[in-house]
Structures are given as structure tokens and as C-alpha cells.
PDB file of C-alpha atoms in Angstrom:
ATOM      1  CA  MET A   1      30.012  13.022   0.376  1.00 58.00           C
ATOM      2  CA  ARG A   2      29.529   9.280   0.519  1.00 67.00           C
ATOM      3  CA  TYR A   3      26.307   9.056   2.544  1.00 69.00           C
ATOM      4  CA  GLU A   4      24.507  12.221   1.445  1.00 83.00           C
ATOM      5  CA  LEU A   5      21.081  11.997  -0.111  1.00 85.00           C
ATOM      6  CA  SER A   6      20.710  12.875  -3.773  1.00 87.00           C
ATOM      7  CA  ASP A   7      18.279  15.649  -4.705  1.00 88.00           C
ATOM      8  CA  TYR A   8      15.837  13.019  -5.989  1.00 86.00           C
ATOM      9  CA  GLU A   9      16.028  11.009  -2.748  1.00 85.00           C
ATOM     10  CA  TRP A  10      15.571  14.139  -0.663  1.00 87.00           C
ATOM     11  CA  ALA A  11      12.546  15.250  -2.728  1.00 87.00           C
ATOM     12  CA  THR A  12      11.002  11.804  -2.212  1.00 86.00           C
ATOM     13  CA  ILE A  13      11.579  11.710   1.560  1.00 87.00           C
ATOM     14  CA  LYS A  14      10.925  15.347   2.501  1.00 88.00           C
ATOM     15  CA  PRO A  15       7.080  15.221   2.447  1.00 88.00           C
ATOM     16  CA  PHE A  16       7.083  12.476   5.099  1.00 86.00           C
ATOM     17  CA  LEU A  17       9.104  14.415   7.665  1.00 86.00           C
ATOM     18  CA  PRO A  18       7.310  16.374  10.382  1.00 85.00           C
ATOM     19  CA  SER A  19       7.833  20.105  10.085  1.00 78.00           C
ATOM     20  CA  LYS A  20       6.352  21.523  13.274  1.00 74.00           C
ATOM     21  CA  PRO A  21       8.444  24.493  14.354  1.00 71.00           C
ATOM     22  CA  ARG A  22       9.562  24.522  17.963  1.00 69.00           C
ATOM     23  CA  GLY A  23      10.931  27.324  20.104  1.00 72.00           C
ATOM     24  CA  VAL A  24      14.512  26.955  18.895  1.00 74.00           C
ATOM     25  CA  PRO A  25      15.306  27.454  15.183  1.00 75.00           C
ATOM     26  CA  ARG A  26      15.225  24.056  13.515  1.00 78.00           C
ATOM     27  CA  VAL A  27      18.430  22.432  12.273  1.00 79.00           C
ATOM     28  CA  ASN A  28      18.371  21.558   8.561  1.00 87.00           C
ATOM     29  CA  ASP A  29      16.400  18.298   8.194  1.00 89.00           C
ATOM     30  CA  ARG A  30      18.391  17.172   5.183  1.00 92.00           C
ATOM     31  CA  ARG A  31      21.695  17.553   7.004  1.00 93.00           C
ATOM     32  CA  VAL A  32      20.324  15.711  10.047  1.00 93.00           C
ATOM     33  CA  LEU A  33      18.929  12.924   7.866  1.00 93.00           C
ATOM     34  CA  ASP A  34      22.303  12.596   6.130  1.00 94.00           C
ATOM     35  CA  GLY A  35      23.854  12.266   9.598  1.00 95.00           C
ATOM     36  CA  ILE A  36      21.348   9.624  10.663  1.00 94.00           C
ATOM     37  CA  PHE A  37      22.027   7.624   7.511  1.00 92.00           C
ATOM     38  CA  TRP A  38      25.779   8.028   8.030  1.00 94.00           C
ATOM     39  CA  VAL A  39      25.513   6.405  11.463  1.00 95.00           C
ATOM     40  CA  LEU A  40      23.166   3.661  10.250  1.00 93.00           C
ATOM     41  CA  ARG A  41      25.292   2.805   7.206  1.00 91.00           C
ATOM     42  CA  SER A  42      28.695   3.051   8.852  1.00 92.00           C
ATOM     43  CA  GLY A  43      27.760   1.325  12.097  1.00 93.00           C
ATOM     44  CA  ALA A  44      29.650   3.981  14.062  1.00 95.00           C
ATOM     45  CA  PRO A  45      28.390   5.218  17.423  1.00 96.00           C
ATOM     46  CA  TRP A  46      26.415   8.472  17.425  1.00 96.00           C
ATOM     47  CA  ARG A  47      29.230  10.317  19.209  1.00 96.00           C
ATOM     48  CA  ASP A  48      31.553   9.599  16.230  1.00 96.00           C
ATOM     49  CA  LEU A  49      29.278  11.444  13.798  1.00 95.00           C
ATOM     50  CA  PRO A  50      31.343  13.989  11.815  1.00 94.00           C
ATOM     51  CA  ALA A  51      30.680  17.610  12.769  1.00 93.00           C
ATOM     52  CA  SER A  52      29.576  18.403   9.201  1.00 92.00           C
ATOM     53  CA  PHE A  53      26.238  16.674   9.989  1.00 92.00           C
ATOM     54  CA  GLY A  54      25.605  18.806  13.047  1.00 90.00           C
ATOM     55  CA  PRO A  55      25.569  17.800  16.700  1.00 93.00           C
ATOM     56  CA  HIS A  56      25.313  14.058  17.244  1.00 96.00           C
ATOM     57  CA  THR A  57      22.718  14.631  19.967  1.00 95.00           C
ATOM     58  CA  THR A  58      20.443  16.429  17.484  1.00 94.00           C
ATOM     59  CA  CYS A  59      20.680  13.566  14.985  1.00 95.00           C
ATOM     60  CA  TYR A  60      20.104  10.953  17.667  1.00 97.00           C
ATOM     61  CA  ASN A  61      17.202  12.796  19.287  1.00 95.00           C
ATOM     62  CA  ARG A  62      15.481  13.366  15.969  1.00 93.00           C
ATOM     63  CA  PHE A  63      16.004   9.719  14.976  1.00 95.00           C
ATOM     64  CA  VAL A  64      14.368   8.576  18.230  1.00 96.00           C
ATOM     65  CA  ARG A  65      11.573  11.166  18.055  1.00 93.00           C
ATOM     66  CA  TRP A  66      10.712  10.197  14.475  1.00 92.00           C
ATOM     67  CA  ARG A  67      10.759   6.517  15.448  1.00 94.00           C
ATOM     68  CA  ARG A  68       8.297   7.121  18.280  1.00 95.00           C
ATOM     69  CA  ALA A  69       6.060   9.207  15.987  1.00 92.00           C
ATOM     70  CA  GLY A  70       6.003   6.456  13.349  1.00 93.00           C
ATOM     71  CA  VAL A  71       7.741   8.579  10.704  1.00 91.00           C
ATOM     72  CA  TRP A  72      10.155   5.798   9.716  1.00 91.00           C
ATOM     73  CA  ASP A  73       7.312   3.279   9.346  1.00 91.00           C
ATOM     74  CA  GLN A  74       5.276   5.648   7.159  1.00 89.00           C
ATOM     75  CA  LEU A  75       8.295   6.435   5.043  1.00 87.00           C
ATOM     76  CA  MET A  76       9.211   2.778   4.521  1.00 86.00           C
ATOM     77  CA  GLN A  77       5.621   1.818   3.666  1.00 85.00           C
ATOM     78  CA  ALA A  78       5.372   4.599   1.081  1.00 81.00           C
ATOM     79  CA  LEU A  79       8.728   3.797  -0.503  1.00 80.00           C
ATOM     80  CA  THR A  80       8.153   0.043  -0.608  1.00 81.00           C
ATOM     81  CA  ALA A  81       4.627   0.463  -2.005  1.00 73.00           C
ATOM     82  CA  GLY A  82       6.044   2.362  -4.973  1.00 65.00           C
ATOM     83  CA  HIS A  83       8.753  -0.248  -5.382  1.00 62.00           C
ATOM     84  CA  ASP A  84       6.255  -3.134  -5.200  1.00 60.00           C
ATOM     85  CA  VAL A  85       4.130  -1.599  -7.946  1.00 60.00           C
ATOM     86  CA  ALA A  86       7.175  -1.163 -10.185  1.00 59.00           C
ATOM     87  CA  VAL A  87       8.263  -4.758  -9.590  1.00 59.00           C
ATOM     88  CA  GLN A  88       4.761  -6.062 -10.294  1.00 60.00           C
ATOM     89  CA  ASN A  89       4.550  -4.047 -13.505  1.00 61.00           C
ATOM     90  CA  ARG A  90       7.876  -5.451 -14.687  1.00 61.00           C
ATOM     91  CA  TYR A  91       6.827  -8.994 -13.799  1.00 60.00           C
ATOM     92  CA  ILE A  92       3.483  -8.698 -15.622  1.00 59.00           C
ATOM     93  CA  HIS A  93       5.219  -7.184 -18.653  1.00 55.00           C
ATOM     94  CA  ARG A  94       7.713 -10.049 -18.778  1.00 55.00           C
ATOM     95  CA  ALA A  95       5.012 -12.688 -18.279  1.00 53.00           C
ATOM     96  CA  ARG A  96       3.078 -11.333 -21.247  1.00 54.00           C
ATOM     97  CA  ALA A  97       6.114 -10.842 -23.456  1.00 52.00           C
ATOM     98  CA  PRO A  98       6.727 -13.430 -26.149  1.00 55.00           C
ATOM     99  CA  THR A  99       9.228 -16.085 -25.224  1.00 55.00           C
ATOM    100  CA  TRP A 100      11.845 -16.045 -27.949  1.00 55.00           C
ATOM    101  CA  GLY A 101      13.302 -19.382 -28.870  1.00 56.00           C
ATOM    102  CA  MET A 102      10.459 -21.384 -27.355  1.00 56.00           C
ATOM    103  CA  HIS A 103       8.624 -21.914 -30.646  1.00 55.00           C
ATOM    104  CA  ARG A 104       9.837 -24.894 -32.591  1.00 55.00           C
ATOM    105  CA  ARG A 105       8.938 -25.799 -36.125  1.00 54.00           C
TER     106      ARG A 105
END
């Protein structure tokens, strides 16, 4: 499906999600996260979430709960830190690389 997480993306995000069991059996986090991303990417209201992602109230409530708990902030900091290091490494590598065509005889 268009907005579903890849296995690699899911493996990267999963460790940051809270996993405290509650009284009711927990709905699949990956499916709920796919639903949250569907709403955020499509701009549709929560009530228009396709049934394949589960109840829209579950997705909305988990989105809000994770926001209040700081899960989204932690996730974004971790993902951007890894990205920043990769960008810095590429920049340093390019800065040290020889500049072809700059040497004149």
C-alpha cells in the first residue's frame, strides 16, 4: 500500500515505541503507525482513515498519547542525528577529495 512502512523503516522505528501492555490486547503498532502516517501524509481527517489501518479512534488516541509522552520528539531526534552524521561524513569526504580539473599546467 502507498503509505505503509517498509521492513527497514519499521525496524528503525520500533525500538522507540512504548510497549507497555494495558488491560485490553494491544492493536498492532505497525498497522496503527501506518494509519497515523496515512492521515499525516494525505491530509485527510482521522474519521476518513481506511478500515485496513484499524479504528480511527485508536490511531488518533495513540498519536496524541505518544505526542504527550515525547515519543515523536525522541524518534525525530534519533533519526535526524543519524542523518546528520551521514551528511557530515559525505561533506568531509567531498571536501578532502581531489578537485578534478582545478589543476592547470
